Amino acid sequence: MTTSTPAIDTSRATDRASLLAALAGEDTPTAPVWLMRQAGRYLPEYRAIKDRYGFWTMISTPEIAAEVTLQPLKRFALDAAILFSDIMTPLCAAGVAIEFSPGPIIAEPIRTAADVAALRLPSVDEIAPFVAETIAAVRSSTSTPLIGFAGAPLTLATYLVEGGASGDFARFRAWLPSERETATQLLELLTDLTIRYLLMQIGAGVQVVQLFDSWAGLLDRASFARHGLPHLHRILEAIAPTGVPCIYLAVGASHLLTSMRDLPVQALSVDWRTDLRTVRRAVPGPTLQGNLDPAILLAPASVVAEATERVLDDGRGGAHVFNLGHGLRPETPPDNVAALIDTVHNFDRHQEAGRSA
Amino acid sequence: MTTSTPAIDTSRATDRASLLAALAGEDTPTAPVWLMRQAGRYLPEYRAIKDRYGFWTMISTPEIAAEVTLQPLKRFALDAAILFSDIMTPLCAAGVAIEFSPGPIIAEPIRTAADVAALRLPSVDEIAPFVAETIAAVRSSTSTPLIGFAGAPLTLATYLVEGGASGDFARFRAWLPSERETATQLLELLTDLTIRYLLMQIGAGVQVVQLFDSWAGLLDRASFARHGLPHLHRILEAIAPTGVPCIYLAVGASHLLTSMRDLPVQALSVDWRTDLRTVRRAVPGPTLQGNLDPAILLAPASVVAEATERVLDDGRGGAHVFNLGHGLRPETPPDNVAALIDTVHNFDRHQEAGRSA
């Protein structure tokens, strides 16, 4: 494996193709692997660019965003690239002023019917055109599948209403049942925006999309059924004709698992709290993605290997894309990431003993 | 209802007795109600004392701790008092230096076998004797049942290993599978300490105890089975002969529900994410406590009433102690708390229509 040369490791081109196979429901002999936040602060080459340009310039400058997207592929035998961007990116075109420091800060939160009415639904071409350029640049640089993404409407709304990240979004949780009509109007608009943004990314060349619903788990099942599911259904129906597979991630949402049963997604991304066997029983249809605890990557190599193999073992019995249960942590040693990927690629999912000879 | 006089409201003395009935498994006609952090910063009379004395002086001075414990009972028709203290209190006697600012800070975290060996198991009389005095003072001032509490060993360990509250305790999550023997030694010692601390509280007069496992939900089921459950069982067996009922609270732990099926507790306290009907199906034995989202108390009164009645409705079909799904927030309007308690007491759990005439 290369660790410092700029050339992309192509030694596992065959394995790499398996991401799309696994997302098509194929029980592949090895699990394809990518890692949430694989382009991020744990890489010194990322930090060098971040220190120089700052987050928004990195996202909005296609050459930089493409370079950062490709950085982890130069080090590791990853089976997918994921667009370097932020779930809040498309909101700028809707008229929301957002600052990143590093989490999003919305100085003028959206809380009233008038706030929602003041938002505009941009055309496909108006939404973050730099993202389309980034996607084209990445696609022309690698044959590794590229994953695009968007925030789910509910999660976008948590930030817009709260005014930024707050840990537990108590204001949003009080607002949602207090302002149901306004909430529905906001969520409808965010749904339309998300559909256009994803169609733009798909048109520009992403081969997979992931919907990040980072805060869905804050809601109980009734609230999720009312304010989450209908919008997710509309998004999934709108992008279905493109044939591009969609991965849905909700964090801390094991209480919502049965609500996800009828969601027409190709894959569910699972956080580390719920083991994949349990999820597969509760939601038998989709490919499962996940779910090593990212904190484990701070442990010694033997602990990482053991925990990784347990996840791989739990992932048997259906299609599995290996990933973390949450984003890579900035303090992760890159060597542990390399070892993790080797462990995944050396694990034979069809052999009872687990590890291949 | 009194809102400013110092006299304790005794108008609902009959209802109050129902806490012990509900914890004994009785499907009471109204739900008894108390609220986690009912003695806390949302009360101006609490803030006045806090500003004057600071957190540790409040906890460690029996007259002050008793006064603060009783404060919410003077305002509201609550069916229980809960000892004003902190889950970290008993650790001081074990040789851990803890600062509160306001969360616990452990300047010298416990991570190695030597760190654990340096801890000592204090005798019952050595553990926070001021707590016994506080309990006696509260018992002599009110006939309302008094709840004592302790942190579950796993949750105490998260703070000791991490060095304080960190939001996601990543270091602890990496440490646990890396240092299994040391972890077991630490957890065994914390279990012994917790048993002694709870027996001390019971001896001093608390009529109920609650075990706070605030961070159990960070673990997956296998880790909880290894590092959580055995210690909980030992604690519950040790206090069982006293006949004092125990409530177990794990937050964000719906993925661990089935693991709790065999836990010999009298009540499970449920956070707001999982509705009580689902919990009752998954764990049919114990009384359920919970589980209004505390953020709802920041909403208008009509929203509070509607959400409260939904929880009460979900709580039917077995014994139910009304509570929040997490602690009261400092920004909660006291008037909403008063209205909440009225709603609970006016709800007839045995009548199909819900609200009594």
XYZ file of C-alpha atoms in Angstrom, chain A residues 168 170 173-174 177-178 180 217-222 254-255 272-275 278 281 293-296 298-300 303 306 310 329, chain B residues 168 170 173-174 177-178 180 217-222 254-255 272-275 278 281 293-296 298-300 303 306 310 329:
64
model
C -29.081 18.348 21.825
C -33.614 21.479 22.579
C -37.335 19.801 19.761
C -39.669 22.339 21.404
C -44.542 20.332 17.864
C -45.257 24.027 18.510
C -46.194 22.199 12.916
C -32.365 10.027 16.414
C -33.329 12.979 18.623
C -36.956 12.452 17.689
C -39.345 9.812 18.896
C -41.054 7.529 16.419
C -44.250 9.561 16.086
C -32.101 2.305 16.752
C -35.554 3.202 18.135
C -21.933 1.556 16.200
C -24.564 1.107 18.920
C -26.643 -1.517 17.140
C -25.009 -4.653 15.799
C -29.982 -7.075 14.804
C -33.354 -8.910 11.309
C -17.104 2.482 16.580
C -14.734 5.229 15.333
C -13.321 5.519 18.863
C -11.884 2.003 18.423
C -7.739 5.192 18.909
C -6.973 1.753 20.412
C -3.977 -0.568 19.760
C -8.050 -4.239 19.323
C -10.590 -7.815 16.558
C -16.532 -8.734 14.662
C -12.018 11.317 14.557
C -18.979 11.263 23.523
C -14.230 8.469 22.855
C -14.773 3.755 24.332
C -11.258 2.992 23.054
C -11.780 -3.054 24.900
C -8.060 -2.253 25.197
C -10.373 -5.297 29.763
C -26.162 3.918 25.651
C -22.717 4.695 24.227
C -21.925 0.991 24.285
C -23.100 -1.702 21.937
C -24.939 -4.705 23.306
C -21.905 -6.970 23.601
C -33.132 1.641 23.198
C -30.688 -0.759 21.512
C -37.971 10.340 25.440
C -36.817 8.598 22.260
C -38.661 5.336 22.799
C -42.382 5.364 23.485
C -42.744 -0.212 22.794
C -43.712 -4.855 24.928
C -38.997 15.089 26.253
C -37.724 17.801 28.652
C -37.358 20.158 25.672
C -41.172 20.126 25.377
C -39.888 25.070 26.598
C -42.992 25.012 24.351
C -46.389 26.723 24.887
C -48.136 21.685 23.491
C -50.843 17.430 24.590
C -49.636 11.257 24.983
C -33.491 22.088 31.610
